[in-house]
Coordinates of C-alpha atoms and ligand atoms in Angstrom, one line a residue:
M1 CA 103.4 -58.6 -97.0
N2 CA 102.1 -58.9 -93.6
E3 CA 103.9 -61.5 -91.3
P4 CA 102.4 -64.4 -90.9
T5 CA 99.8 -64.9 -87.8
I6 CA 101.0 -67.3 -85.1
C7 CA 99.0 -69.5 -82.8
I8 CA 100.6 -70.5 -79.7
H9 CA 99.2 -74.0 -77.8
G10 CA 99.8 -74.0 -74.3
L11 CA 100.3 -70.8 -72.3
G12 CA 102.9 -72.2 -69.5
Y13 CA 106.4 -71.5 -68.7
I14 CA 107.5 -71.9 -72.3
G15 CA 104.5 -71.1 -74.2
L16 CA 103.9 -67.6 -72.7
P17 CA 107.4 -66.5 -72.9
T18 CA 107.7 -67.7 -76.6
A19 CA 104.1 -66.1 -77.9
L20 CA 105.1 -62.6 -76.2
M21 CA 108.5 -62.8 -77.9
F22 CA 106.9 -63.2 -81.4
A23 CA 104.3 -60.7 -80.4
A24 CA 107.0 -58.4 -79.6
H25 CA 108.7 -58.8 -83.0
D26 CA 105.3 -57.9 -84.9
Y27 CA 103.8 -61.0 -85.4
E28 CA 100.1 -61.2 -84.8
T29 CA 100.0 -63.7 -82.3
R30 CA 97.2 -65.7 -80.3
G31 CA 97.9 -67.6 -77.5
Y32 CA 95.3 -70.5 -76.5
D33 CA 95.4 -72.6 -73.4
T34 CA 92.9 -75.2 -72.6
D35 CA 92.6 -74.1 -69.2
P36 CA 89.9 -71.3 -69.0
D37 CA 91.7 -70.0 -65.5
V38 CA 95.0 -69.4 -67.2
R39 CA 93.1 -67.9 -69.9
E40 CA 91.4 -65.4 -67.6
T41 CA 94.6 -64.6 -65.6
L42 CA 96.7 -63.8 -68.4
A43 CA 93.9 -61.7 -69.9
T44 CA 94.2 -59.4 -67.2
G45 CA 97.8 -59.0 -67.5
T46 CA 98.9 -61.3 -64.7
V47 CA 101.9 -63.5 -65.2
P48 CA 101.1 -66.4 -62.7
Y49 CA 104.9 -66.9 -61.7
D50 CA 108.2 -65.1 -61.4
E51 CA 110.2 -64.6 -64.4
P52 CA 112.3 -61.2 -65.1
E53 CA 110.5 -59.0 -68.1
L54 CA 107.7 -61.1 -68.4
D55 CA 105.1 -58.7 -67.0
R56 CA 106.5 -55.9 -69.3
Y57 CA 106.2 -58.2 -72.0
L58 CA 102.6 -59.0 -71.2
A59 CA 101.5 -55.8 -70.9
Q60 CA 102.8 -54.7 -74.1
G61 CA 101.8 -57.4 -76.2
L62 CA 98.0 -56.9 -74.6
N63 CA 98.1 -53.2 -74.8
S64 CA 99.4 -53.1 -78.4
G65 CA 97.2 -55.8 -79.7
Q66 CA 99.6 -58.0 -81.2
F67 CA 99.2 -60.7 -78.4
K68 CA 95.5 -62.0 -78.3
I69 CA 94.5 -64.7 -75.6
V70 CA 91.5 -66.8 -77.6
D71 CA 88.9 -68.9 -76.2
E72 CA 89.0 -70.9 -79.3
V73 CA 91.6 -71.9 -82.0
A74 CA 91.1 -70.2 -85.2
P75 CA 93.1 -70.8 -88.3
A76 CA 96.7 -69.3 -88.2
D77 CA 99.5 -69.6 -90.8
C78 CA 101.9 -71.1 -87.9
H79 CA 100.8 -73.1 -84.9
I80 CA 103.5 -73.7 -82.2
I81 CA 102.6 -76.4 -79.7
C82 CA 104.2 -75.9 -76.1
V83 CA 102.1 -78.0 -73.9
P84 CA 103.3 -80.3 -71.1
T85 CA 104.5 -83.8 -71.3
P86 CA 104.6 -85.3 -67.8
Y87 CA 106.4 -88.5 -67.3
Q88 CA 104.5 -91.5 -65.7
E89 CA 107.0 -93.0 -63.5
E90 CA 105.2 -96.3 -63.0
E91 CA 104.6 -97.1 -66.6
Q92 CA 108.0 -95.7 -67.2
K93 CA 106.5 -93.8 -70.2
T94 CA 105.8 -90.2 -71.5
D95 CA 102.4 -89.0 -71.3
L96 CA 101.9 -87.6 -74.6
R97 CA 98.0 -86.7 -74.2
Y98 CA 98.4 -82.9 -74.1
V99 CA 100.4 -83.3 -77.4
E100 CA 97.9 -85.6 -79.1
S101 CA 95.2 -83.2 -77.9
A102 CA 96.8 -80.2 -79.2
A103 CA 97.5 -81.6 -82.4
E104 CA 93.4 -82.5 -82.9
T105 CA 93.1 -79.1 -82.4
V106 CA 95.6 -77.9 -84.7
R107 CA 94.3 -80.4 -87.5
S108 CA 90.8 -79.1 -87.0
V109 CA 92.0 -75.2 -88.5
L110 CA 94.8 -76.8 -90.6
R111 CA 95.3 -75.3 -94.1
K112 CA 97.5 -76.0 -97.0
N113 CA 100.9 -74.1 -96.9
D114 CA 100.3 -73.7 -93.1
T115 CA 103.2 -74.5 -90.7
V116 CA 103.3 -76.7 -87.4
V117 CA 106.2 -76.8 -84.9
L118 CA 106.5 -78.8 -81.8
E119 CA 108.4 -77.1 -78.9
S120 CA 107.5 -79.3 -76.1
T121 CA 110.2 -81.9 -74.9
V122 CA 109.4 -85.4 -76.2
P123 CA 110.8 -88.9 -77.0
P124 CA 112.7 -88.9 -80.0
G125 CA 110.3 -89.9 -83.0
T126 CA 107.3 -88.0 -81.5
T127 CA 107.1 -85.4 -84.4
S128 CA 107.2 -88.1 -86.9
N129 CA 105.2 -90.9 -85.4
V130 CA 102.8 -89.2 -83.3
L131 CA 102.2 -85.6 -84.4
R132 CA 102.4 -86.3 -88.0
P133 CA 99.7 -88.9 -88.6
I134 CA 97.0 -87.0 -86.2
L135 CA 97.8 -83.9 -88.6
E136 CA 97.8 -85.6 -92.0
G137 CA 94.6 -86.2 -93.9
R138 CA 93.3 -86.9 -97.1
E139 CA 94.4 -83.5 -98.6
L140 CA 97.2 -82.7 -96.4
T141 CA 100.7 -84.2 -96.2
A142 CA 103.3 -83.0 -94.0
G143 CA 106.4 -81.8 -96.0
E144 CA 104.5 -81.4 -99.1
S145 CA 101.3 -79.2 -98.4
F146 CA 102.1 -78.1 -94.8
T147 CA 105.4 -77.8 -92.8
L148 CA 106.1 -79.6 -89.9
A149 CA 108.9 -79.4 -87.6
Y150 CA 110.5 -79.7 -84.0
S151 CA 112.2 -76.9 -82.2
P152 CA 113.1 -77.5 -78.8
E153 CA 113.4 -74.5 -76.3
T154 CA 116.5 -74.5 -74.0
V155 CA 116.0 -71.7 -71.9
L156 CA 117.1 -71.4 -68.3
P157 CA 114.2 -70.7 -65.7
G158 CA 115.2 -67.3 -64.5
K159 CA 116.5 -65.8 -67.5
I160 CA 113.9 -67.3 -69.9
M161 CA 113.7 -64.1 -72.1
T162 CA 117.3 -63.3 -72.1
E163 CA 118.0 -66.8 -73.4
L164 CA 115.3 -66.9 -75.9
R165 CA 117.1 -64.2 -77.3
E166 CA 120.6 -64.9 -76.8
N167 CA 120.5 -68.8 -77.2
D168 CA 121.6 -71.0 -80.2
R169 CA 118.3 -72.7 -81.7
I170 CA 118.1 -76.3 -83.6
V171 CA 115.0 -76.5 -86.1
G172 CA 114.4 -80.3 -87.1
N173 CA 112.7 -80.8 -90.1
I174 CA 110.0 -83.7 -90.8
S175 CA 111.3 -84.2 -94.4
D176 CA 114.3 -83.3 -96.3
G177 CA 115.5 -79.6 -96.7
P178 CA 115.8 -77.3 -93.8
A179 CA 112.3 -75.9 -93.3
A180 CA 113.0 -72.3 -94.4
E181 CA 109.6 -70.8 -93.1
V182 CA 110.3 -72.2 -89.7
V183 CA 113.9 -71.1 -89.7
A184 CA 112.6 -67.2 -90.8
L185 CA 110.0 -67.4 -87.9
Y186 CA 112.9 -67.9 -85.1
E187 CA 115.3 -65.5 -86.7
S188 CA 112.8 -62.7 -86.1
F189 CA 114.3 -62.9 -82.3
V190 CA 117.0 -65.3 -82.1
E191 CA 120.5 -63.6 -81.9
G192 CA 122.5 -67.1 -81.4
T193 CA 122.8 -69.6 -84.5
I194 CA 119.8 -71.3 -85.9
R195 CA 120.9 -75.1 -86.9
T196 CA 118.9 -77.2 -89.1
T197 CA 118.6 -81.1 -88.7
D198 CA 115.7 -83.7 -88.8
A199 CA 113.1 -83.6 -86.1
T200 CA 114.0 -86.8 -84.6
T201 CA 117.6 -85.7 -83.9
A202 CA 116.4 -82.6 -82.8
E203 CA 114.3 -84.2 -80.3
F204 CA 117.2 -86.3 -79.1
V205 CA 119.6 -83.5 -78.8
K206 CA 117.3 -81.6 -76.4
L207 CA 117.2 -84.9 -74.2
I208 CA 120.9 -85.3 -74.3
Q209 CA 121.8 -81.9 -73.3
N210 CA 119.6 -82.1 -70.2
A211 CA 121.1 -85.6 -69.5
F212 CA 124.5 -84.5 -69.9
R213 CA 123.8 -81.7 -67.1
D214 CA 122.1 -84.2 -64.9
T215 CA 124.8 -86.8 -65.2
N216 CA 127.6 -83.9 -64.6
I217 CA 125.5 -82.7 -61.3
A218 CA 125.7 -86.6 -60.3
F219 CA 129.1 -86.8 -60.6
A220 CA 129.6 -83.7 -58.7
N221 CA 127.5 -85.0 -55.9
E222 CA 129.2 -88.3 -55.8
T223 CA 132.4 -86.6 -55.8
A224 CA 131.1 -84.5 -52.9
K225 CA 130.2 -87.9 -50.9
L226 CA 133.5 -89.2 -51.5
A227 CA 135.2 -85.9 -50.4
H228 CA 133.4 -86.2 -47.2
E229 CA 134.7 -89.8 -46.6
F230 CA 138.3 -88.6 -47.1
G231 CA 137.7 -85.8 -45.0
I232 CA 138.2 -83.2 -47.8
D233 CA 136.3 -80.2 -48.9
S234 CA 134.3 -81.1 -52.3
R235 CA 134.5 -77.2 -53.3
E236 CA 137.9 -76.9 -52.9
A237 CA 138.6 -80.2 -54.7
I238 CA 136.2 -79.4 -57.7
E239 CA 137.5 -75.9 -58.3
L240 CA 141.2 -77.6 -58.4
A241 CA 140.1 -80.2 -60.5
N242 CA 138.5 -77.8 -63.0
K243 CA 141.7 -75.9 -63.6
H244 CA 142.4 -78.9 -66.2
P245 CA 141.7 -77.5 -69.4
R246 CA 139.4 -80.5 -70.2
V247 CA 137.7 -80.8 -66.7
D248 CA 134.3 -78.9 -66.0
I249 CA 132.7 -80.5 -63.0
L250 CA 129.3 -78.8 -61.9
S251 CA 128.6 -77.8 -58.4
P252 CA 127.3 -80.7 -55.9
G253 CA 124.3 -79.8 -53.7
P254 CA 121.1 -81.2 -52.1
G255 CA 119.7 -83.0 -55.2
V256 CA 118.5 -82.0 -58.4
G257 CA 114.9 -80.1 -58.9
G258 CA 113.0 -78.5 -61.4
H259 CA 110.7 -79.7 -64.5
C260 CA 113.6 -80.6 -66.6
L261 CA 116.5 -82.4 -65.3
P262 CA 115.2 -84.8 -63.0
I263 CA 112.4 -85.8 -65.9
D264 CA 113.7 -85.2 -69.5
P265 CA 116.5 -88.0 -69.1
L266 CA 114.2 -90.7 -68.5
F267 CA 112.5 -89.8 -71.8
L268 CA 115.3 -91.6 -73.5
R269 CA 114.2 -95.1 -71.8
R270 CA 112.8 -97.6 -73.9
D271 CA 113.1 -101.3 -74.0
N272 CA 116.8 -100.6 -74.8
H273 CA 118.4 -100.9 -71.6
A274 CA 120.9 -98.3 -72.8
T275 CA 120.3 -95.7 -70.0
T276 CA 122.3 -97.2 -67.5
L277 CA 124.6 -94.2 -66.9
I278 CA 121.6 -91.8 -67.0
E279 CA 119.5 -93.9 -64.7
A280 CA 122.5 -94.2 -62.2
A281 CA 122.8 -90.4 -62.3
R282 CA 119.1 -90.3 -61.6
E283 CA 119.6 -92.3 -58.4
V284 CA 122.7 -90.5 -57.0
N285 CA 121.0 -86.9 -57.6
D286 CA 117.8 -88.3 -55.8
G287 CA 120.0 -89.8 -53.2
M288 CA 121.1 -86.4 -51.8
A289 CA 118.3 -86.1 -49.8
A290 CA 119.4 -89.1 -47.7
F291 CA 122.9 -87.7 -47.6
V292 CA 121.9 -84.5 -46.1
V293 CA 119.8 -86.6 -43.2
E294 CA 123.2 -88.4 -43.0
L295 CA 125.0 -85.4 -42.4
L296 CA 122.4 -84.1 -40.0
N297 CA 122.4 -87.5 -37.7
S298 CA 126.3 -87.2 -38.0
V299 CA 126.1 -84.2 -36.0
L300 CA 123.0 -84.6 -33.8
G301 CA 123.4 -88.1 -33.4
T302 CA 119.7 -88.7 -34.9
V303 CA 117.3 -86.3 -36.2
E304 CA 114.6 -88.2 -34.2
D305 CA 112.9 -85.6 -31.8
H306 CA 114.7 -83.0 -33.4
R307 CA 113.6 -79.6 -35.0
I308 CA 115.1 -79.0 -38.2
A309 CA 114.9 -75.4 -40.0
I310 CA 114.8 -75.6 -43.9
F311 CA 115.7 -72.6 -45.8
G312 CA 114.5 -72.6 -49.1
V313 CA 111.8 -74.6 -51.0
A314 CA 112.4 -73.5 -54.5
Y315 CA 114.2 -75.8 -56.7
K316 CA 117.1 -73.5 -57.2
G317 CA 118.1 -70.0 -56.3
G318 CA 116.2 -67.0 -57.6
V319 CA 112.8 -68.7 -58.7
D320 CA 109.6 -69.4 -57.0
D321 CA 109.3 -72.5 -59.0
T322 CA 109.2 -75.7 -56.4
R323 CA 108.7 -78.4 -58.6
H324 CA 110.6 -81.3 -58.0
S325 CA 112.3 -79.3 -55.4
P326 CA 115.1 -81.0 -53.2
S327 CA 113.7 -79.4 -50.1
L328 CA 110.5 -81.2 -50.6
A329 CA 112.1 -84.4 -51.1
L330 CA 114.3 -83.7 -47.6
V331 CA 111.1 -82.6 -45.7
E332 CA 109.6 -85.9 -47.0
R333 CA 112.6 -87.8 -46.1
L334 CA 112.5 -86.2 -42.7
T335 CA 109.0 -87.6 -42.0
D336 CA 110.4 -91.1 -41.9
Y337 CA 112.0 -90.3 -38.4
K338 CA 110.1 -90.4 -35.1
N339 CA 109.1 -87.0 -33.9
A340 CA 111.4 -85.1 -36.3
D341 CA 110.0 -81.5 -36.8
T342 CA 110.5 -79.4 -39.8
A343 CA 110.1 -75.8 -40.4
V344 CA 110.4 -74.4 -43.9
H345 CA 111.1 -70.6 -45.0
D346 CA 111.6 -69.2 -48.3
P347 CA 111.8 -65.4 -48.8
V348 CA 111.0 -65.9 -52.8
V349 CA 108.2 -68.8 -52.6
K350 CA 104.6 -67.5 -51.7
S351 CA 103.2 -70.9 -51.5
A352 CA 104.2 -74.4 -51.7
R353 CA 102.5 -77.8 -51.0
I354 CA 104.1 -77.5 -47.5
P355 CA 103.3 -74.6 -45.0
L356 CA 105.9 -72.1 -45.1
V357 CA 106.8 -70.0 -42.0
T358 CA 109.1 -66.6 -41.3
Q359 CA 112.6 -66.9 -40.9
K360 CA 112.2 -66.3 -37.3
E361 CA 109.4 -68.7 -36.8
A362 CA 111.5 -71.3 -38.7
V363 CA 115.0 -70.8 -36.5
T364 CA 113.5 -70.5 -33.2
D365 CA 114.3 -73.5 -31.0
A366 CA 115.5 -75.5 -34.3
D367 CA 118.4 -77.8 -33.7
A368 CA 120.0 -77.4 -37.2
L369 CA 119.7 -75.1 -40.0
V370 CA 120.0 -76.4 -43.5
V371 CA 120.3 -74.1 -46.3
V372 CA 118.8 -76.0 -49.4
T373 CA 118.2 -73.3 -51.7
D374 CA 121.1 -70.9 -53.3
H375 CA 118.9 -67.9 -52.9
P376 CA 121.1 -64.8 -53.1
Q377 CA 119.1 -63.2 -50.0
F378 CA 120.7 -66.4 -48.0
E379 CA 124.4 -65.5 -48.7
R380 CA 123.9 -62.5 -46.6
L381 CA 122.7 -64.3 -43.6
E382 CA 124.2 -63.4 -40.1
P383 CA 125.1 -66.1 -37.9
E384 CA 124.8 -64.4 -34.3
P385 CA 120.8 -63.5 -34.4
I386 CA 120.0 -67.1 -36.2
G387 CA 122.2 -68.7 -33.4
E388 CA 120.6 -66.6 -30.6
K389 CA 117.0 -68.2 -31.4
M390 CA 118.1 -71.8 -32.2
A391 CA 118.5 -74.7 -29.5
Q392 CA 121.7 -76.0 -30.9
R393 CA 124.1 -74.1 -33.4
V394 CA 124.1 -76.5 -36.1
L395 CA 124.4 -75.6 -39.9
I396 CA 124.2 -77.7 -42.8
D397 CA 125.2 -75.5 -45.8
T398 CA 124.3 -77.8 -48.8
R399 CA 125.1 -75.1 -51.6
A400 CA 128.2 -74.0 -49.7
I401 CA 127.1 -70.2 -50.0
L402 CA 127.5 -69.2 -46.4
D403 CA 131.1 -68.3 -45.0
R404 CA 131.9 -71.2 -43.2
K405 CA 134.5 -69.1 -41.1
R406 CA 132.3 -66.8 -39.7
W407 CA 129.6 -69.2 -38.7
Q408 CA 132.0 -71.4 -37.2
D409 CA 133.5 -68.2 -35.1
A410 CA 129.7 -67.8 -34.3
G411 CA 129.7 -71.1 -32.6
F412 CA 128.2 -73.3 -35.5
E413 CA 129.2 -77.0 -35.9
V414 CA 129.0 -76.3 -39.9
R415 CA 128.8 -79.2 -42.6
R416 CA 128.7 -78.5 -46.1
I417 CA 128.3 -80.7 -49.2
Ligands
LIG1 N1 122.1 -77.8 -60.0 C1 123.1 -78.4 -59.2 N2 124.2 -78.1 -59.4 C2 124.9 -77.4 -60.6 C3 123.7 -76.8 -61.2 C4 122.5 -76.9 -61.0 O1 122.9 -79.1 -58.2 O2 125.8 -77.0 -60.8 C5 120.6 -77.9 -59.8 C6 119.9 -76.8 -59.4 O3 120.0 -76.2 -58.2 C7 118.5 -77.4 -59.9 C8 118.6 -78.3 -60.8 O4 120.1 -78.6 -60.6 O5 118.0 -78.0 -58.7 C9 118.5 -78.1 -62.1 O6 118.9 -76.5 -62.6 P1 119.5 -76.1 -63.7 O7 119.8 -74.6 -63.4 O8 121.0 -76.9 -64.1 O9 118.3 -76.3 -64.8 P2 117.2 -76.1 -65.1 O10 116.4 -77.2 -64.7 O11 116.5 -74.9 -64.3 O12 117.1 -75.7 -66.8 C10 117.4 -76.9 -67.7 C11 118.4 -76.3 -68.6 N3 119.4 -77.2 -69.4 C12 120.7 -77.2 -69.4 O13 121.3 -76.4 -68.9 C13 121.1 -78.4 -69.9 C14 117.6 -75.3 -69.3 O14 118.6 -74.7 -70.3 C15 116.9 -76.0 -70.2 O15 116.1 -75.3 -71.1 C16 115.7 -76.5 -69.1 O16 116.4 -77.6 -68.3 C17 114.7 -77.1 -69.8 O17 113.4 -76.6 -70.0 O18 114.7 -78.2 -70.3

């Protein structure tokens, strides 16, 4: 028997790797994206962002013919929806228009016995209350004539292919029963455990995983601010606290970026007013840019009329993604100060919505250097050649990745978060 054909809707950060994983596991996989530029770029074998292994998988998929990019969606045994779900801050609600429009497209080709899986991060209840009514028709009922499930991805940018294979996975069915077809599909490449539940629980679990991490980091950030007030080192304190068998505090830093942690927890908001802790965590994490400025002010007197070199615009080390980057938040915050000048350098990111300069340009005549992204390249920075070019030797190491003593020995005034 032939493997079922799969159509992936949305070829972004999650849809593309997922499609390529299925293609590499002998499924005839088609990829559709509404953006013709995305389709064209991928068809030439170019991955539009940095992610280990992805180039190789794309070349393999296209060359073997197992992965085809299509300009129109055709019937397939299984449709997997991986489209974006942005958050509208002003209206405090998730924008589900891409999910809805993908669902309309699927409905136009949906047949009896097909399977539809939603992977996009969504507010609890979306698969049942938004997706299901669009897909169902006079002849098609979810759970009876076709399978409908929700299965969130949990992969870490920078390790997407590895985590697609190795992480456990949840499959949430729309009706009673474990959605065996969907489990079988993911079993083709998932080496972790696949657990089944209902779709709304699966949607909820995805959100509380990210909310938990965001809240834990907020605790670390608050700890760091407190440690600063008590004149102690937050990293040493957290490391010692974590020796307790039931304590596991994450690392403080310049704020929480990326496309998931700063946004997904907000999907839990409704008119329920039950997200007090989650919203407070968001506030603490978003407030870290102001804390970095406080540290700068404490050394420089004021950041006004000073030039600040910022190292890193990626939201975390080892990736070229700048979405919701703490560095961009810091640059924006510094624009509030008269004549505060910023120069941003990142050895990994090729372009951002702010101008980027070389390392040398960034540090020349700078009054302070702020290391924002934990790129491994920065761990190896040498204090002397940098200090020589700077107007003042001030270092704010927001990730505590540099050897404080070496920088102090080279005459730097050092502050860490
Ligand atoms: N960060 C800290 N301190 C830490 C850990 C992270 O400040 O101790 C910062 C990072 O520097 C970054 C931000 O948090 O700015 C988020 O980075 P991350 O590595 O924690 O997470 P993401 O956004 O890259 O991926 C998260 C992951 N979620 C969880 O670990 C619960 C990933 O598994 C999800 O698949 C992904 O969100 C997603 O797509 O939802």
